[in-house]
Amino acid sequence: MYMQTEWSECKETRREMKQRKPRVLLSGDGALTLNTRAFELLGSPEAVRLLFDVQRSTIGVRAEDREIEYALPFRAEKKSSRV
C-alpha cells in the first residue's frame, strides 16, 4: 500500500535544535551550566537556589534574589550561564 507524504525539510542545525530545549549540566568540578533557554525559563535571574529531592536523587534550581542566604549568583558566559 502506498501512502503519499508531503515532506518538509528541517531548516535548523543540530546546535539550533539543542538551544530550543532547556538544558542544565553538572560538570565534574560541581559547576552548573544552564543554556540560554533554561536561563530564560527561570526568568533570567541574578541567582538561583539549589534544591534536592532525596527520594528521587534529583537536583532542582529555583530563581532566587542574590541577597538571600545560600543563593548562588550567575556568572554569565557566551551562550550559557554558570553557577
PDB file of N, CA and C in Angstrom:
ATOM      1  N   MET A   1       0.838  -1.183   0.000  1.00  0.00           N
ATOM      2  CA  MET A   1       0.000   0.000   0.000  1.00  0.00           C
ATOM      3  C   MET A   1       0.888   1.253   0.000  1.00  0.00           C
ATOM      4  N   TYR A   2       0.598   2.170  -0.840  1.00  0.00           N
ATOM      5  CA  TYR A   2       1.387   3.381  -0.990  1.00  0.00           C
ATOM      6  C   TYR A   2       0.690   4.539  -0.269  1.00  0.00           C
ATOM      7  N   MET A   3       1.453   5.246   0.572  1.00  0.00           N
ATOM      8  CA  MET A   3       0.923   6.443   1.237  1.00  0.00           C
ATOM      9  C   MET A   3       1.652   7.658   0.697  1.00  0.00           C
ATOM     10  N   GLN A   4       0.912   8.616   0.275  1.00  0.00           N
ATOM     11  CA  GLN A   4       1.522   9.842  -0.199  1.00  0.00           C
ATOM     12  C   GLN A   4       1.937  10.678   1.012  1.00  0.00           C
ATOM     13  N   THR A   5       3.162  11.163   0.992  1.00  0.00           N
ATOM     14  CA  THR A   5       3.645  12.012   2.077  1.00  0.00           C
ATOM     15  C   THR A   5       4.054  13.357   1.528  1.00  0.00           C
ATOM     16  N   GLU A   6       4.002  14.341   2.367  1.00  0.00           N
ATOM     17  CA  GLU A   6       4.440  15.677   1.997  1.00  0.00           C
ATOM     18  C   GLU A   6       5.558  16.067   2.954  1.00  0.00           C
ATOM     19  N   TRP A   7       6.774  15.781   2.554  1.00  0.00           N
ATOM     20  CA  TRP A   7       7.927  16.028   3.399  1.00  0.00           C
ATOM     21  C   TRP A   7       8.254  17.513   3.479  1.00  0.00           C
ATOM     22  N   SER A   8       8.728  17.918   4.630  1.00  0.00           N
ATOM     23  CA  SER A   8       9.272  19.260   4.819  1.00  0.00           C
ATOM     24  C   SER A   8      10.715  19.099   5.262  1.00  0.00           C
ATOM     25  N   GLU A   9      11.564  19.944   4.763  1.00  0.00           N
ATOM     26  CA  GLU A   9      12.965  19.887   5.153  1.00  0.00           C
ATOM     27  C   GLU A   9      13.182  20.614   6.467  1.00  0.00           C
ATOM     28  N   CYS A  10      14.036  20.057   7.298  1.00  0.00           N
ATOM     29  CA  CYS A  10      14.414  20.708   8.547  1.00  0.00           C
ATOM     30  C   CYS A  10      15.355  21.857   8.217  1.00  0.00           C
ATOM     31  N   LYS A  11      15.049  23.023   8.700  1.00  0.00           N
ATOM     32  CA  LYS A  11      15.850  24.213   8.404  1.00  0.00           C
ATOM     33  C   LYS A  11      16.662  24.668   9.618  1.00  0.00           C
ATOM     34  N   GLU A  12      16.895  23.742  10.568  1.00  0.00           N
ATOM     35  CA  GLU A  12      17.673  24.069  11.763  1.00  0.00           C
ATOM     36  C   GLU A  12      18.923  23.204  11.817  1.00  0.00           C
ATOM     37  N   THR A  13      19.978  23.780  12.363  1.00  0.00           N
ATOM     38  CA  THR A  13      21.180  22.989  12.597  1.00  0.00           C
ATOM     39  C   THR A  13      20.996  22.210  13.900  1.00  0.00           C
ATOM     40  N   ARG A  14      21.838  21.247  14.126  1.00  0.00           N
ATOM     41  CA  ARG A  14      21.776  20.474  15.371  1.00  0.00           C
ATOM     42  C   ARG A  14      21.921  21.399  16.579  1.00  0.00           C
ATOM     43  N   ARG A  15      22.811  22.364  16.454  1.00  0.00           N
ATOM     44  CA  ARG A  15      23.031  23.327  17.540  1.00  0.00           C
ATOM     45  C   ARG A  15      21.753  24.126  17.838  1.00  0.00           C
ATOM     46  N   GLU A  16      21.064  24.572  16.793  1.00  0.00           N
ATOM     47  CA  GLU A  16      19.824  25.336  16.984  1.00  0.00           C
ATOM     48  C   GLU A  16      18.753  24.486  17.656  1.00  0.00           C
ATOM     49  N   MET A  17      18.663  23.216  17.273  1.00  0.00           N
ATOM     50  CA  MET A  17      17.680  22.337  17.900  1.00  0.00           C
ATOM     51  C   MET A  17      17.986  22.152  19.383  1.00  0.00           C
ATOM     52  N   LYS A  18      19.272  22.016  19.707  1.00  0.00           N
ATOM     53  CA  LYS A  18      19.673  21.851  21.102  1.00  0.00           C
ATOM     54  C   LYS A  18      19.335  23.104  21.917  1.00  0.00           C
ATOM     55  N   GLN A  19      19.505  24.270  21.321  1.00  0.00           N
ATOM     56  CA  GLN A  19      19.286  25.518  22.038  1.00  0.00           C
ATOM     57  C   GLN A  19      17.816  25.773  22.334  1.00  0.00           C
ATOM     58  N   ARG A  20      16.911  25.127  21.586  1.00  0.00           N
ATOM     59  CA  ARG A  20      15.477  25.291  21.849  1.00  0.00           C
ATOM     60  C   ARG A  20      15.065  24.615  23.135  1.00  0.00           C
ATOM     61  N   LYS A  21      15.724  23.523  23.490  1.00  0.00           N
ATOM     62  CA  LYS A  21      15.374  22.763  24.687  1.00  0.00           C
ATOM     63  C   LYS A  21      16.168  23.289  25.877  1.00  0.00           C
ATOM     64  N   PRO A  22      15.506  23.423  27.022  1.00  0.00           N
ATOM     65  CA  PRO A  22      16.270  23.841  28.206  1.00  0.00           C
ATOM     66  C   PRO A  22      17.218  22.728  28.635  1.00  0.00           C
ATOM     67  N   ARG A  23      18.440  23.097  28.982  1.00  0.00           N
ATOM     68  CA  ARG A  23      19.433  22.120  29.424  1.00  0.00           C
ATOM     69  C   ARG A  23      20.192  22.666  30.614  1.00  0.00           C
ATOM     70  N   VAL A  24      20.399  21.798  31.580  1.00  0.00           N
ATOM     71  CA  VAL A  24      21.220  22.120  32.747  1.00  0.00           C
ATOM     72  C   VAL A  24      22.240  21.005  32.869  1.00  0.00           C
ATOM     73  N   LEU A  25      23.509  21.371  32.914  1.00  0.00           N
ATOM     74  CA  LEU A  25      24.582  20.396  33.002  1.00  0.00           C
ATOM     75  C   LEU A  25      25.336  20.570  34.314  1.00  0.00           C
ATOM     76  N   LEU A  26      25.727  19.463  34.911  1.00  0.00           N
ATOM     77  CA  LEU A  26      26.544  19.470  36.125  1.00  0.00           C
ATOM     78  C   LEU A  26      27.915  18.965  35.730  1.00  0.00           C
ATOM     79  N   SER A  27      28.914  19.815  35.853  1.00  0.00           N
ATOM     80  CA  SER A  27      30.263  19.433  35.435  1.00  0.00           C
ATOM     81  C   SER A  27      30.973  18.667  36.544  1.00  0.00           C
ATOM     82  N   GLY A  28      32.095  18.094  36.201  1.00  0.00           N
ATOM     83  CA  GLY A  28      32.890  17.331  37.160  1.00  0.00           C
ATOM     84  C   GLY A  28      33.392  18.163  38.321  1.00  0.00           C
ATOM     85  N   ASP A  29      33.571  19.461  38.102  1.00  0.00           N
ATOM     86  CA  ASP A  29      34.038  20.323  39.197  1.00  0.00           C
ATOM     87  C   ASP A  29      32.888  20.893  40.024  1.00  0.00           C
ATOM     88  N   GLY A  30      31.652  20.438  39.740  1.00  0.00           N
ATOM     89  CA  GLY A  30      30.499  20.845  40.545  1.00  0.00           C
ATOM     90  C   GLY A  30      29.776  22.087  40.057  1.00  0.00           C
ATOM     91  N   ALA A  31      30.203  22.637  38.938  1.00  0.00           N
ATOM     92  CA  ALA A  31      29.543  23.831  38.405  1.00  0.00           C
ATOM     93  C   ALA A  31      28.296  23.432  37.612  1.00  0.00           C
ATOM     94  N   LEU A  32      27.236  24.204  37.789  1.00  0.00           N
ATOM     95  CA  LEU A  32      26.019  24.019  36.996  1.00  0.00           C
ATOM     96  C   LEU A  32      26.068  24.986  35.827  1.00  0.00           C
ATOM     97  N   THR A  33      25.772  24.483  34.641  1.00  0.00           N
ATOM     98  CA  THR A  33      25.710  25.340  33.463  1.00  0.00           C
ATOM     99  C   THR A  33      24.318  25.227  32.869  1.00  0.00           C
ATOM    100  N   LEU A  34      23.664  26.379  32.671  1.00  0.00           N
ATOM    101  CA  LEU A  34      22.337  26.435  32.065  1.00  0.00           C
ATOM    102  C   LEU A  34      22.473  27.024  30.675  1.00  0.00           C
ATOM    103  N   ASN A  35      21.801  26.403  29.697  1.00  0.00           N
ATOM    104  CA  ASN A  35      21.815  27.039  28.385  1.00  0.00           C
ATOM    105  C   ASN A  35      20.869  28.244  28.426  1.00  0.00           C
ATOM    106  N   THR A  36      20.896  29.022  27.372  1.00  0.00           N
ATOM    107  CA  THR A  36      20.102  30.255  27.325  1.00  0.00           C
ATOM    108  C   THR A  36      18.616  29.983  27.551  1.00  0.00           C
ATOM    109  N   ARG A  37      18.107  28.920  26.960  1.00  0.00           N
ATOM    110  CA  ARG A  37      16.676  28.586  27.094  1.00  0.00           C
ATOM    111  C   ARG A  37      16.309  28.295  28.549  1.00  0.00           C
ATOM    112  N   ALA A  38      17.109  27.509  29.236  1.00  0.00           N
ATOM    113  CA  ALA A  38      16.835  27.202  30.647  1.00  0.00           C
ATOM    114  C   ALA A  38      16.914  28.472  31.495  1.00  0.00           C
ATOM    115  N   PHE A  39      17.914  29.301  31.217  1.00  0.00           N
ATOM    116  CA  PHE A  39      18.081  30.555  31.943  1.00  0.00           C
ATOM    117  C   PHE A  39      16.869  31.466  31.752  1.00  0.00           C
ATOM    118  N   GLU A  40      16.383  31.565  30.522  1.00  0.00           N
ATOM    119  CA  GLU A  40      15.211  32.403  30.236  1.00  0.00           C
ATOM    120  C   GLU A  40      13.950  31.852  30.887  1.00  0.00           C
ATOM    121  N   LEU A  41      13.778  30.528  30.897  1.00  0.00           N
ATOM    122  CA  LEU A  41      12.595  29.931  31.532  1.00  0.00           C
ATOM    123  C   LEU A  41      12.555  30.184  33.036  1.00  0.00           C
ATOM    124  N   LEU A  42      13.717  30.372  33.637  1.00  0.00           N
ATOM    125  CA  LEU A  42      13.776  30.719  35.067  1.00  0.00           C
ATOM    126  C   LEU A  42      13.514  32.213  35.287  1.00  0.00           C
ATOM    127  N   GLY A  43      13.395  32.959  34.216  1.00  0.00           N
ATOM    128  CA  GLY A  43      13.143  34.394  34.333  1.00  0.00           C
ATOM    129  C   GLY A  43      14.409  35.223  34.303  1.00  0.00           C
ATOM    130  N   SER A  44      15.496  34.674  33.786  1.00  0.00           N
ATOM    131  CA  SER A  44      16.797  35.347  33.709  1.00  0.00           C
ATOM    132  C   SER A  44      17.209  35.921  35.063  1.00  0.00           C
ATOM    133  N   PRO A  45      17.229  35.099  36.101  1.00  0.00           N
ATOM    134  CA  PRO A  45      17.513  35.596  37.451  1.00  0.00           C
ATOM    135  C   PRO A  45      18.984  35.948  37.658  1.00  0.00           C
ATOM    136  N   GLU A  46      19.244  36.746  38.686  1.00  0.00           N
ATOM    137  CA  GLU A  46      20.625  37.066  39.058  1.00  0.00           C
ATOM    138  C   GLU A  46      21.271  35.894  39.793  1.00  0.00           C
ATOM    139  N   ALA A  47      20.430  35.059  40.423  1.00  0.00           N
ATOM    140  CA  ALA A  47      20.944  33.939  41.208  1.00  0.00           C
ATOM    141  C   ALA A  47      19.896  32.827  41.258  1.00  0.00           C
ATOM    142  N   VAL A  48      20.321  31.656  41.687  1.00  0.00           N
ATOM    143  CA  VAL A  48      19.409  30.528  41.879  1.00  0.00           C
ATOM    144  C   VAL A  48      19.673  29.888  43.232  1.00  0.00           C
ATOM    145  N   ARG A  49      18.735  29.090  43.650  1.00  0.00           N
ATOM    146  CA  ARG A  49      18.864  28.278  44.865  1.00  0.00           C
ATOM    147  C   ARG A  49      18.843  26.828  44.414  1.00  0.00           C
ATOM    148  N   LEU A  50      19.780  26.037  44.896  1.00  0.00           N
ATOM    149  CA  LEU A  50      19.804  24.620  44.560  1.00  0.00           C
ATOM    150  C   LEU A  50      18.828  23.873  45.451  1.00  0.00           C
ATOM    151  N   LEU A  51      18.123  22.938  44.854  1.00  0.00           N
ATOM    152  CA  LEU A  51      17.147  22.108  45.561  1.00  0.00           C
ATOM    153  C   LEU A  51      17.538  20.650  45.345  1.00  0.00           C
ATOM    154  N   PHE A  52      17.169  19.782  46.279  1.00  0.00           N
ATOM    155  CA  PHE A  52      17.499  18.372  46.138  1.00  0.00           C
ATOM    156  C   PHE A  52      16.369  17.516  46.677  1.00  0.00           C
ATOM    157  N   ASP A  53      15.889  16.591  45.859  1.00  0.00           N
ATOM    158  CA  ASP A  53      14.863  15.627  46.262  1.00  0.00           C
ATOM    159  C   ASP A  53      15.604  14.343  46.626  1.00  0.00           C
ATOM    160  N   VAL A  54      15.693  14.064  47.924  1.00  0.00           N
ATOM    161  CA  VAL A  54      16.462  12.927  48.415  1.00  0.00           C
ATOM    162  C   VAL A  54      15.909  11.601  47.891  1.00  0.00           C
ATOM    163  N   GLN A  55      14.590  11.431  47.932  1.00  0.00           N
ATOM    164  CA  GLN A  55      13.990  10.172  47.493  1.00  0.00           C
ATOM    165  C   GLN A  55      14.267   9.866  46.023  1.00  0.00           C
ATOM    166  N   ARG A  56      14.255  10.876  45.196  1.00  0.00           N
ATOM    167  CA  ARG A  56      14.443  10.666  43.760  1.00  0.00           C
ATOM    168  C   ARG A  56      15.875  10.939  43.296  1.00  0.00           C
ATOM    169  N   SER A  57      16.730  11.368  44.225  1.00  0.00           N
ATOM    170  CA  SER A  57      18.109  11.750  43.886  1.00  0.00           C
ATOM    171  C   SER A  57      18.114  12.715  42.708  1.00  0.00           C
ATOM    172  N   THR A  58      17.305  13.763  42.823  1.00  0.00           N
ATOM    173  CA  THR A  58      17.128  14.733  41.749  1.00  0.00           C
ATOM    174  C   THR A  58      17.508  16.126  42.228  1.00  0.00           C
ATOM    175  N   ILE A  59      18.220  16.849  41.374  1.00  0.00           N
ATOM    176  CA  ILE A  59      18.610  18.230  41.666  1.00  0.00           C
ATOM    177  C   ILE A  59      17.648  19.161  40.953  1.00  0.00           C
ATOM    178  N   GLY A  60      17.275  20.252  41.616  1.00  0.00           N
ATOM    179  CA  GLY A  60      16.439  21.277  41.002  1.00  0.00           C
ATOM    180  C   GLY A  60      17.068  22.640  41.215  1.00  0.00           C
ATOM    181  N   VAL A  61      16.621  23.619  40.455  1.00  0.00           N
ATOM    182  CA  VAL A  61      17.060  25.004  40.644  1.00  0.00           C
ATOM    183  C   VAL A  61      15.844  25.904  40.654  1.00  0.00           C
ATOM    184  N   ARG A  62      15.915  26.928  41.464  1.00  0.00           N
ATOM    185  CA  ARG A  62      14.819  27.898  41.566  1.00  0.00           C
ATOM    186  C   ARG A  62      15.431  29.291  41.511  1.00  0.00           C
ATOM    187  N   ALA A  63      14.790  30.197  40.781  1.00  0.00           N
ATOM    188  CA  ALA A  63      15.250  31.579  40.733  1.00  0.00           C
ATOM    189  C   ALA A  63      15.220  32.160  42.141  1.00  0.00           C
ATOM    190  N   GLU A  64      16.238  32.942  42.467  1.00  0.00           N
ATOM    191  CA  GLU A  64      16.354  33.488  43.819  1.00  0.00           C
ATOM    192  C   GLU A  64      16.997  34.868  43.752  1.00  0.00           C
ATOM    193  N   ASP A  65      16.691  35.702  44.717  1.00  0.00           N
ATOM    194  CA  ASP A  65      17.346  37.002  44.842  1.00  0.00           C
ATOM    195  C   ASP A  65      18.779  36.751  45.314  1.00  0.00           C
ATOM    196  N   ARG A  66      19.737  37.429  44.720  1.00  0.00           N
ATOM    197  CA  ARG A  66      21.135  37.158  45.064  1.00  0.00           C
ATOM    198  C   ARG A  66      21.498  37.532  46.495  1.00  0.00           C
ATOM    199  N   GLU A  67      20.663  38.325  47.175  1.00  0.00           N
ATOM    200  CA  GLU A  67      20.934  38.708  48.566  1.00  0.00           C
ATOM    201  C   GLU A  67      20.476  37.647  49.571  1.00  0.00           C
ATOM    202  N   ILE A  68      19.691  36.669  49.128  1.00  0.00           N
ATOM    203  CA  ILE A  68      19.186  35.617  50.010  1.00  0.00           C
ATOM    204  C   ILE A  68      20.322  34.666  50.374  1.00  0.00           C
ATOM    205  N   GLU A  69      20.361  34.245  51.634  1.00  0.00           N
ATOM    206  CA  GLU A  69      21.377  33.305  52.086  1.00  0.00           C
ATOM    207  C   GLU A  69      21.301  32.022  51.243  1.00  0.00           C
ATOM    208  N   TYR A  70      22.432  31.509  50.874  1.00  0.00           N
ATOM    209  CA  TYR A  70      22.590  30.294  50.058  1.00  0.00           C
ATOM    210  C   TYR A  70      22.236  30.472  48.582  1.00  0.00           C
ATOM    211  N   ALA A  71      21.896  31.685  48.176  1.00  0.00           N
ATOM    212  CA  ALA A  71      21.663  31.922  46.748  1.00  0.00           C
ATOM    213  C   ALA A  71      23.006  31.861  46.024  1.00  0.00           C
ATOM    214  N   LEU A  72      22.999  31.284  44.839  1.00  0.00           N
ATOM    215  CA  LEU A  72      24.214  31.175  44.037  1.00  0.00           C
ATOM    216  C   LEU A  72      24.102  32.105  42.839  1.00  0.00           C
ATOM    217  N   PRO A  73      24.930  33.163  42.795  1.00  0.00           N
ATOM    218  CA  PRO A  73      24.855  34.105  41.678  1.00  0.00           C
ATOM    219  C   PRO A  73      25.372  33.490  40.380  1.00  0.00           C
ATOM    220  N   PHE A  74      24.857  33.976  39.265  1.00  0.00           N
ATOM    221  CA  PHE A  74      25.287  33.508  37.956  1.00  0.00           C
ATOM    222  C   PHE A  74      26.550  34.220  37.522  1.00  0.00           C
ATOM    223  N   ARG A  75      27.327  33.508  36.756  1.00  0.00           N
ATOM    224  CA  ARG A  75      28.484  34.070  36.071  1.00  0.00           C
ATOM    225  C   ARG A  75      28.188  33.882  34.595  1.00  0.00           C
ATOM    226  N   ALA A  76      27.819  34.955  33.935  1.00  0.00           N
ATOM    227  CA  ALA A  76      27.397  34.874  32.527  1.00  0.00           C
ATOM    228  C   ALA A  76      28.540  34.478  31.623  1.00  0.00           C
ATOM    229  N   GLU A  77      28.231  33.611  30.667  1.00  0.00           N
ATOM    230  CA  GLU A  77      29.187  33.209  29.647  1.00  0.00           C
ATOM    231  C   GLU A  77      28.534  33.434  28.295  1.00  0.00           C
ATOM    232  N   LYS A  78      29.220  33.097  27.212  1.00  0.00           N
ATOM    233  CA  LYS A  78      28.717  33.375  25.863  1.00  0.00           C
ATOM    234  C   LYS A  78      27.286  32.924  25.617  1.00  0.00           C
ATOM    235  N   LYS A  79      27.018  31.633  25.654  1.00  0.00           N
ATOM    236  CA  LYS A  79      25.695  31.110  25.301  1.00  0.00           C
ATOM    237  C   LYS A  79      25.042  30.405  26.471  1.00  0.00           C
ATOM    238  N   SER A  80      25.599  30.568  27.674  1.00  0.00           N
ATOM    239  CA  SER A  80      25.050  29.881  28.820  1.00  0.00           C
ATOM    240  C   SER A  80      25.298  30.707  30.065  1.00  0.00           C
ATOM    241  N   SER A  81      24.767  30.261  31.177  1.00  0.00           N
ATOM    242  CA  SER A  81      25.003  30.925  32.454  1.00  0.00           C
ATOM    243  C   SER A  81      25.476  29.863  33.421  1.00  0.00           C
ATOM    244  N   ARG A  82      26.440  30.214  34.208  1.00  0.00           N
ATOM    245  CA  ARG A  82      27.099  29.236  35.083  1.00  0.00           C
ATOM    246  C   ARG A  82      26.967  29.649  36.534  1.00  0.00           C
ATOM    247  N   VAL A  83      26.721  28.665  37.388  1.00  0.00           N
ATOM    248  CA  VAL A  83      26.643  28.881  38.832  1.00  0.00           C
ATOM    249  C   VAL A  83      27.907  28.328  39.445  1.00  0.00           C
TER     250      VAL A  83
END
